[in-house]
């Protein structure tokens, strides 16, 4: 048992820290997830990393991965979180990419992997449907074979950032007679294909992050089928396990706690800094304790991966605890800003037309929006109730 | 022991309930809060006509002789519809200052307008660094001849964009955070030197930052005795807290009912999600939390006339308990609504947002827990 990083790992940390300091776009530092980010801003770091060869660190080396150990990957994500860097969107890098290099054919690998690595192609995920959220296998979107094409019809929802997407990966029912999970296929769709319509959904925080996506007689060449027809559920599950392991967000939450402490040192309560208030400080400490536990749990999972065990049902623990911590962190941050949690900064930014906010301290501006936005985390990626069901079945065997 | 409402109170509830149902349907509210005005003066006029705006004033002052229980009944109905019109700032806060501290002339000048709906108030008490402490004031009022000159910056003044008048707290003596030296003024919002910056709040209301730059007000603007305002502020804000707790109860009742209904309709795995025991128990916990919140709200409302310590303790108990229930019910309602719960289009998220912002108004759970402890 040894929790210390090796000298090699320390040297690696110094190297990535220097690289980030030199190359991360200055205007995006500490930007986080802000409503006013442009699509160009969102891929800016991805493109820099693509050129460096660091955009898909977890992939096998033959497909452009770095060959980093899980520990190195962990150090990498920590160093990025130190400046709250906006990381490459997961849809290409962490989701469809691994499915393509694991289950796709050579043509698909050659066609799609380079664009994912470079950040030139924006992907979105077409899984959920209005009637199929947590019960994903009940999805109704159909793909019917017509010569050398599939004709896709149906409606997807919660398609994150699909308004900017070039390509999407969709789960479609190809055998309506089969049992729920056995007639589903994994199909890649060029989002410019006629019949694809994307309509943004306004969320509670005032932003537009997800969409409704309609597919009406969308003709897709059969070569866009990944793997075998009707085996899509296998690929979908593989992808979801990958998605969950990234969902803990430890490094980001650590930066968030640091920020919370900064805010609470600047806010006053009864004439003293809020952070010296015992009740508040106790809640911050509780958060740090839970986060420390999660961090070690994630490191143990990574060590298991390093030893050749893929992310299994334990990743559900990371999802549950990680999202609970993110939610409590944003809740405490909103609590810390007190009265200035109430203004809707979207309305204020619009009326000045500049980045100068005349209302309240700068650290209050995104507190409420972020809190509202983070309620999604216990719902998406398989709700936390579903994660508990997974643990019940897969680990407890009940 | 009697938890029944009078026939009159039931009539008020029925009338308001109808008004909220008919005029405050979800789509109409959405349009109203998105409009440039952000509220509906015609609804305000209807409230005046129904006698709602005059309810808590004595008949001698031109009102209808109601009390705190009447305000509670009114606020519960407002909470059910997420009504944004400024009843608390105008009737409960400004009305409270006038009732408890106003001179005959001040009552004469303002109460009639409030009852008739022609005079709208906002309560400018919070400051950027004061954090729930009414005495932590940087705003000053200095004697100038027979009158006063105000300087300072008031934060997140709810309803100020709609207001014709402001109730303003300011330090007239003593050191920052001293209990003495705090005074209360009634100020015409169009007075020279008042600059406002208006904006929306995340829960659909409107507010302003209000800046006072050498604002001259006459001697008659002072409410109550000079430097003795803190006790009055604590009394009025305790009444406001009781009213806000009632509003939160109304909002929680609807949020819970909507969640139960949604769980009946929404199917996953071939059955309504309401058939899952894990969700059933959570909706039971929400229901329990709601009933506890109602009880604490009753208690606080009925103790508003008690001695100061008893009043403060029960009001703090309510703000803690209702705040905790509001958080639980808001968060669980969104979670059980799933993705729909985080969209702008579904009503449930807006109940959640109102119940979230409620916590920080006039002191959050931690603040009132401390006050409760200190008064033990």
PDB file of N, CA, C and O in Angstrom, chain A residues 3 17 63-64 67-68 86 94 101 129 146 190 196 199 237 254 256-257 305 363:
ATOM      1  N   UNK A   3       0.350   5.441  -1.056  1.00  0.00           N
ATOM      2  CA  UNK A   3      -0.455   6.485  -1.702  1.00  0.00           C
ATOM      3  C   UNK A   3       0.413   7.594  -2.313  1.00  0.00           C
ATOM      4  O   UNK A   3      -0.106   8.491  -2.951  1.00  0.00           O
ATOM      5  N   UNK A  17       1.979  20.212 -16.013  1.00  0.00           N
ATOM      6  CA  UNK A  17       1.664  21.524 -15.458  1.00  0.00           C
ATOM      7  C   UNK A  17       2.288  22.617 -16.328  1.00  0.00           C
ATOM      8  O   UNK A  17       1.649  23.622 -16.638  1.00  0.00           O
ATOM      9  N   UNK A  63      -4.386   3.664 -31.560  1.00  0.00           N
ATOM     10  CA  UNK A  63      -5.417   4.573 -32.081  1.00  0.00           C
ATOM     11  C   UNK A  63      -5.154   6.020 -31.682  1.00  0.00           C
ATOM     12  O   UNK A  63      -6.024   6.889 -31.822  1.00  0.00           O
ATOM     13  N   UNK A  64      -3.976   6.278 -31.163  1.00  0.00           N
ATOM     14  CA  UNK A  64      -3.644   7.676 -30.850  1.00  0.00           C
ATOM     15  C   UNK A  64      -3.610   7.976 -29.368  1.00  0.00           C
ATOM     16  O   UNK A  64      -3.448   9.124 -28.967  1.00  0.00           O
ATOM     17  N   UNK A  67      -0.691   6.096 -23.906  1.00  0.00           N
ATOM     18  CA  UNK A  67      -0.019   5.042 -23.174  1.00  0.00           C
ATOM     19  C   UNK A  67       0.186   5.385 -21.714  1.00  0.00           C
ATOM     20  O   UNK A  67       0.908   4.703 -20.999  1.00  0.00           O
ATOM     21  N   UNK A  68      -0.437   6.472 -21.254  1.00  0.00           N
ATOM     22  CA  UNK A  68      -0.328   6.837 -19.840  1.00  0.00           C
ATOM     23  C   UNK A  68      -0.966   5.757 -18.982  1.00  0.00           C
ATOM     24  O   UNK A  68      -1.951   5.132 -19.369  1.00  0.00           O
ATOM     25  N   UNK A  86     -11.649  23.807 -19.353  1.00  0.00           N
ATOM     26  CA  UNK A  86     -12.787  23.175 -20.031  1.00  0.00           C
ATOM     27  C   UNK A  86     -12.245  22.008 -20.853  1.00  0.00           C
ATOM     28  O   UNK A  86     -11.550  22.207 -21.843  1.00  0.00           O
ATOM     29  N   UNK A  94     -14.754  10.042 -25.065  1.00  0.00           N
ATOM     30  CA  UNK A  94     -14.978   9.018 -24.041  1.00  0.00           C
ATOM     31  C   UNK A  94     -16.103   8.056 -24.396  1.00  0.00           C
ATOM     32  O   UNK A  94     -16.227   7.001 -23.782  1.00  0.00           O
ATOM     33  N   UNK A 101     -13.363   2.038 -31.841  1.00  0.00           N
ATOM     34  CA  UNK A 101     -12.121   1.260 -31.947  1.00  0.00           C
ATOM     35  C   UNK A 101     -12.267  -0.142 -31.353  1.00  0.00           C
ATOM     36  O   UNK A 101     -11.499  -1.029 -31.656  1.00  0.00           O
ATOM     37  N   UNK A 129     -35.029   8.843 -24.973  1.00  0.00           N
ATOM     38  CA  UNK A 129     -36.233   9.235 -25.704  1.00  0.00           C
ATOM     39  C   UNK A 129     -37.258   9.718 -24.686  1.00  0.00           C
ATOM     40  O   UNK A 129     -37.141   9.409 -23.493  1.00  0.00           O
ATOM     41  N   UNK A 146     -33.503  -0.677 -45.999  1.00  0.00           N
ATOM     42  CA  UNK A 146     -34.079  -0.444 -47.326  1.00  0.00           C
ATOM     43  C   UNK A 146     -32.918  -0.450 -48.303  1.00  0.00           C
ATOM     44  O   UNK A 146     -32.231   0.556 -48.478  1.00  0.00           O
ATOM     45  N   UNK A 190     -24.794  11.199 -39.765  1.00  0.00           N
ATOM     46  CA  UNK A 190     -24.334  12.543 -40.117  1.00  0.00           C
ATOM     47  C   UNK A 190     -25.485  13.505 -39.820  1.00  0.00           C
ATOM     48  O   UNK A 190     -26.573  13.358 -40.370  1.00  0.00           O
ATOM     49  N   UNK A 196     -33.111  15.174 -40.192  1.00  0.00           N
ATOM     50  CA  UNK A 196     -32.651  15.343 -38.806  1.00  0.00           C
ATOM     51  C   UNK A 196     -32.976  16.770 -38.371  1.00  0.00           C
ATOM     52  O   UNK A 196     -32.572  17.732 -39.037  1.00  0.00           O
ATOM     53  N   UNK A 199     -33.961  20.662 -31.862  1.00  0.00           N
ATOM     54  CA  UNK A 199     -34.641  21.809 -31.255  1.00  0.00           C
ATOM     55  C   UNK A 199     -34.170  21.970 -29.800  1.00  0.00           C
ATOM     56  O   UNK A 199     -34.425  21.105 -28.964  1.00  0.00           O
ATOM     57  N   UNK A 237     -24.039  -0.579 -23.366  1.00  0.00           N
ATOM     58  CA  UNK A 237     -23.666  -0.837 -21.973  1.00  0.00           C
ATOM     59  C   UNK A 237     -22.174  -0.593 -21.756  1.00  0.00           C
ATOM     60  O   UNK A 237     -21.758  -0.020 -20.745  1.00  0.00           O
ATOM     61  N   UNK A 254     -12.593  19.118  -6.344  1.00  0.00           N
ATOM     62  CA  UNK A 254     -11.537  19.625  -5.454  1.00  0.00           C
ATOM     63  C   UNK A 254     -11.289  21.104  -5.719  1.00  0.00           C
ATOM     64  O   UNK A 254     -11.153  21.906  -4.793  1.00  0.00           O
ATOM     65  N   UNK A 256     -13.463  23.059  -6.960  1.00  0.00           N
ATOM     66  CA  UNK A 256     -14.681  23.722  -6.504  1.00  0.00           C
ATOM     67  C   UNK A 256     -14.658  24.005  -5.006  1.00  0.00           C
ATOM     68  O   UNK A 256     -15.103  25.063  -4.558  1.00  0.00           O
ATOM     69  N   UNK A 257     -14.125  23.068  -4.226  1.00  0.00           N
ATOM     70  CA  UNK A 257     -14.046  23.272  -2.771  1.00  0.00           C
ATOM     71  C   UNK A 257     -13.067  24.398  -2.460  1.00  0.00           C
ATOM     72  O   UNK A 257     -13.328  25.246  -1.594  1.00  0.00           O
ATOM     73  N   UNK A 305      -8.234  -1.065 -12.776  1.00  0.00           N
ATOM     74  CA  UNK A 305      -8.175  -0.954 -14.229  1.00  0.00           C
ATOM     75  C   UNK A 305      -6.751  -1.205 -14.719  1.00  0.00           C
ATOM     76  O   UNK A 305      -6.529  -1.877 -15.721  1.00  0.00           O
ATOM     77  N   UNK A 363     -17.944  36.498  -7.668  1.00  0.00           N
ATOM     78  CA  UNK A 363     -18.042  35.072  -7.328  1.00  0.00           C
ATOM     79  C   UNK A 363     -19.487  34.603  -7.142  1.00  0.00           C
ATOM     80  O   UNK A 363     -19.741  33.410  -7.034  1.00  0.00           O
TER      81      UNK A 363
END
